[in-house]
Amino acid sequence: MTLLDEILAFNASFVRDRQYEPFKTDTLPNKKLLILTCMDSRLVELLPHAMNVRNGDVKILKNAGALVTHPFGSVMRSIIVGVYKLNVQEIAVVGHHDCGVTGLHSAEILDKAMAHGISEVTLSTLKNAGIDFENWLRGFDRAEDGVRQSVDMIRRHPLLPPRLPVHGLIISPATGKLDLIISGYETVKK
Ligand SMILES: [Zn+2]
């Protein structure tokens, strides 16, 4: 049985047995909060439990490193939709210790891509077309740097309300302990 077959077989019984009942909710987040966090698999269940977040409470965005890498990229687009269409009134960027993006450089990823059969010609064609791999595939040195960078990018965005609180936190992927790096309430006071 493939993984996909397993998922589909499980899903058929999930729906048949009405196991979705406890998850019923609507589209607006009860806590009016949007969380941007990392795709790390240790956080899949740990983060919602550690933050007391249940189905329907928040919008959650995930990517590698909880990073906003571009002011007009897909993460910021989702944040803007969240704020203006889905009643989001606070944002929390939640990075974590021991992140896979720490110390990431494009050379490592591109070497692996070549080991998987992507040709050097393809890479140089993309570079010549203006793709800045070094910037695009860059990580951070410390989780805190990534959180500060993302919080800054959101807080200074020209299309977001200046008084929108943007918090920065770091979660332990082992214990779920949160460390507050930036309180958005303090920042909007200034
Ligand atoms: Zn991570």
Tab-separated table of C-alpha atoms and ligand atoms in Angstrom:
chain	number	residue	atom	x	y	z
A	1	MET	CA	0.000	0.000	0.000
A	2	THR	CA	1.429	3.375	-0.959
A	3	LEU	CA	1.304	6.342	1.375
A	4	LEU	CA	-1.373	7.910	-0.807
A	5	ASP	CA	-3.505	4.752	-0.673
A	6	GLU	CA	-3.158	4.747	3.114
A	7	ILE	CA	-4.282	8.360	3.312
A	8	LEU	CA	-7.284	7.771	1.070
A	9	ALA	CA	-8.333	4.611	2.922
A	10	PHE	CA	-8.083	6.379	6.265
A	11	ASN	CA	-9.986	9.347	4.888
A	12	ALA	CA	-12.890	7.213	3.699
A	13	SER	CA	-13.463	5.902	7.219
A	14	PHE	CA	-12.819	9.337	8.771
A	15	VAL	CA	-15.659	10.827	6.769
A	16	ARG	CA	-17.942	7.775	7.041
A	17	ASP	CA	-17.612	7.785	10.849
A	18	ARG	CA	-18.217	11.559	10.986
A	19	GLN	CA	-14.924	12.102	12.799
A	20	TYR	CA	-14.967	15.649	11.453
A	21	GLU	CA	-17.681	16.643	13.913
A	22	PRO	CA	-15.313	17.993	16.639
A	23	PHE	CA	-13.567	20.215	14.056
A	24	LYS	CA	-16.623	22.102	12.797
A	25	THR	CA	-16.063	25.852	12.715
A	26	ASP	CA	-16.267	28.783	10.310
A	27	THR	CA	-13.734	30.666	8.228
A	28	LEU	CA	-13.026	33.635	10.524
A	29	PRO	CA	-10.355	33.003	13.180
A	30	ASN	CA	-11.875	33.137	16.699
A	31	LYS	CA	-8.723	34.640	18.192
A	32	LYS	CA	-8.288	37.099	15.293
A	33	LEU	CA	-4.664	35.952	15.135
A	34	LEU	CA	-2.444	34.905	12.242
A	35	ILE	CA	0.603	32.767	13.032
A	36	LEU	CA	3.542	32.556	10.637
A	37	THR	CA	5.696	29.608	11.594
A	38	CYS	CA	8.068	26.989	10.220
A	39	MET	CA	7.091	23.839	8.339
A	40	ASP	CA	9.194	21.760	10.782
A	41	SER	CA	7.416	18.444	11.347
A	42	ARG	CA	8.049	18.606	15.102
A	43	LEU	CA	5.711	21.591	15.260
A	44	VAL	CA	2.750	20.044	13.419
A	45	GLU	CA	0.852	19.250	16.622
A	46	LEU	CA	3.197	20.650	19.265
A	47	LEU	CA	2.794	24.306	18.306
A	48	PRO	CA	-1.035	24.428	18.377
A	49	HIS	CA	-1.087	22.550	21.675
A	50	ALA	CA	1.643	24.710	23.206
A	51	MET	CA	-0.165	27.900	22.130
A	52	ASN	CA	-3.652	26.657	23.069
A	53	VAL	CA	-4.833	26.973	19.501
A	54	ARG	CA	-7.675	24.802	18.258
A	55	ASN	CA	-9.420	24.382	14.949
A	56	GLY	CA	-11.012	27.673	13.928
A	57	ASP	CA	-8.941	29.817	16.301
A	58	VAL	CA	-6.218	31.177	14.009
A	59	LYS	CA	-4.852	31.408	10.502
A	60	ILE	CA	-1.553	29.540	10.206
A	61	LEU	CA	1.027	30.153	7.486
A	62	LYS	CA	4.022	27.871	7.257
A	63	ASN	CA	7.204	27.816	5.259
A	64	ALA	CA	10.857	26.901	5.683
A	65	GLY	CA	12.082	29.090	8.538
A	66	ALA	CA	8.906	31.176	9.142
A	67	LEU	CA	10.420	33.736	6.793
A	68	VAL	CA	8.935	36.599	4.832
A	69	THR	CA	11.487	36.762	2.050
A	70	HIS	CA	9.728	39.223	-0.234
A	71	PRO	CA	7.433	42.183	0.542
A	72	PHE	CA	5.167	41.224	-2.362
A	73	GLY	CA	5.504	37.442	-2.266
A	74	SER	CA	2.959	34.794	-1.326
A	75	VAL	CA	3.430	35.053	2.459
A	76	MET	CA	2.752	38.765	2.519
A	77	ARG	CA	-0.173	38.299	0.145
A	78	SER	CA	-1.736	35.823	2.579
A	79	ILE	CA	-1.129	38.170	5.519
A	80	ILE	CA	-2.830	41.013	3.672
A	81	VAL	CA	-5.803	38.813	2.788
A	82	GLY	CA	-5.928	37.706	6.439
A	83	VAL	CA	-5.988	41.267	7.731
A	84	TYR	CA	-8.410	42.831	5.265
A	85	LYS	CA	-10.688	39.913	4.475
A	86	LEU	CA	-10.524	37.448	7.361
A	87	ASN	CA	-10.581	39.635	10.428
A	88	VAL	CA	-6.956	39.104	11.522
A	89	GLN	CA	-6.032	41.768	14.074
A	90	GLU	CA	-2.696	40.463	15.392
A	91	ILE	CA	0.218	38.575	13.899
A	92	ALA	CA	2.684	36.256	15.599
A	93	VAL	CA	5.871	35.161	13.855
A	94	VAL	CA	6.995	31.972	15.600
A	95	GLY	CA	10.481	30.745	14.730
A	96	HIS	CA	12.110	27.852	16.520
A	97	HIS	CA	15.407	26.607	17.835
A	98	ASP	CA	17.301	24.013	15.789
A	99	CYS	CA	15.667	25.116	12.511
A	100	GLY	CA	16.699	23.371	9.291
A	101	VAL	CA	17.123	26.766	7.646
A	102	THR	CA	19.864	27.835	10.074
A	103	GLY	CA	23.054	28.381	8.129
A	104	LEU	CA	21.377	27.493	4.826
A	105	HIS	CA	23.192	28.580	1.677
A	106	SER	CA	22.148	28.197	-1.918
A	107	ALA	CA	25.292	26.211	-2.841
A	108	GLU	CA	24.212	23.307	-0.627
A	109	ILE	CA	20.745	23.122	-2.222
A	110	LEU	CA	22.054	23.561	-5.776
A	111	ASP	CA	24.699	20.849	-5.278
A	112	LYS	CA	21.957	18.473	-4.178
A	113	ALA	CA	19.761	19.472	-7.117
A	114	MET	CA	22.659	18.605	-9.438
A	115	ALA	CA	23.117	15.276	-7.643
A	116	HIS	CA	19.434	14.646	-8.478
A	117	GLY	CA	20.095	15.212	-12.155
A	118	ILE	CA	19.447	18.938	-12.612
A	119	SER	CA	22.002	20.091	-15.173
A	120	GLU	CA	24.520	22.875	-14.783
A	121	VAL	CA	23.085	24.340	-17.994
A	122	THR	CA	19.687	24.698	-16.306
A	123	LEU	CA	21.254	26.450	-13.331
A	124	SER	CA	23.280	28.852	-15.426
A	125	THR	CA	20.266	29.583	-17.644
A	126	LEU	CA	18.263	30.530	-14.549
A	127	LYS	CA	21.113	32.640	-13.192
A	128	ASN	CA	21.405	34.424	-16.533
A	129	ALA	CA	17.660	35.056	-16.437
A	130	GLY	CA	18.184	36.964	-13.207
A	131	ILE	CA	17.314	34.360	-10.553
A	132	ASP	CA	19.322	35.349	-7.482
A	133	PHE	CA	19.790	31.933	-5.883
A	134	GLU	CA	22.040	33.247	-3.133
A	135	ASN	CA	19.316	35.541	-1.851
A	136	TRP	CA	16.359	33.289	-2.597
A	137	LEU	CA	17.733	30.183	-0.900
A	138	ARG	CA	19.392	31.900	2.008
A	139	GLY	CA	18.630	31.020	5.628
A	140	PHE	CA	19.660	32.783	8.821
A	141	ASP	CA	22.461	32.334	11.333
A	142	ARG	CA	20.218	32.330	14.413
A	143	ALA	CA	16.474	31.698	14.746
A	144	GLU	CA	16.137	35.099	16.400
A	145	ASP	CA	17.554	36.846	13.316
A	146	GLY	CA	14.916	35.184	11.130
A	147	VAL	CA	12.093	36.208	13.483
A	148	ARG	CA	13.297	39.816	13.647
A	149	GLN	CA	13.641	39.994	9.877
A	150	SER	CA	10.105	38.683	9.300
A	151	VAL	CA	8.547	40.887	11.998
A	152	ASP	CA	10.255	43.958	10.519
A	153	MET	CA	9.137	43.134	7.009
A	154	ILE	CA	5.489	42.783	8.131
A	155	ARG	CA	5.542	45.761	10.472
A	156	ARG	CA	6.945	48.126	7.856
A	157	HIS	CA	4.755	46.933	5.015
A	158	PRO	CA	3.162	49.897	3.224
A	159	LEU	CA	-0.178	48.094	2.787
A	160	LEU	CA	-0.637	47.062	6.422
A	161	PRO	CA	-2.130	49.227	9.197
A	162	PRO	CA	0.652	50.869	11.234
A	163	ARG	CA	-1.050	49.894	14.511
A	164	LEU	CA	-1.284	46.180	13.729
A	165	PRO	CA	0.578	44.331	16.509
A	166	VAL	CA	3.254	41.995	15.103
A	167	HIS	CA	4.806	39.720	17.728
A	168	GLY	CA	8.021	37.734	17.430
A	169	LEU	CA	8.490	34.484	19.366
A	170	ILE	CA	10.718	31.435	19.377
A	171	ILE	CA	9.358	28.026	20.278
A	172	SER	CA	11.327	25.037	21.517
A	173	PRO	CA	10.627	22.070	19.215
A	174	ALA	CA	11.279	19.797	22.208
A	175	THR	CA	9.179	21.313	25.010
A	176	GLY	CA	6.975	23.859	23.229
A	177	LYS	CA	8.300	26.627	25.505
A	178	LEU	CA	7.813	30.072	23.957
A	179	ASP	CA	10.355	32.866	24.326
A	180	LEU	CA	9.092	36.343	23.556
A	181	ILE	CA	11.484	38.251	21.287
A	182	ILE	CA	9.254	41.163	20.285
A	183	SER	CA	5.924	42.232	21.760
A	184	GLY	CA	3.854	43.854	19.020
A	185	TYR	CA	1.911	45.781	21.681
A	186	GLU	CA	5.101	47.541	22.744
A	187	THR	CA	6.089	48.321	19.160
A	188	VAL	CA	2.756	49.939	18.202
A	189	LYS	CA	2.892	52.177	21.301
A	190	LYS	CA	5.962	53.950	19.945
B	1	ZN	ZN	12.379	25.371	11.001
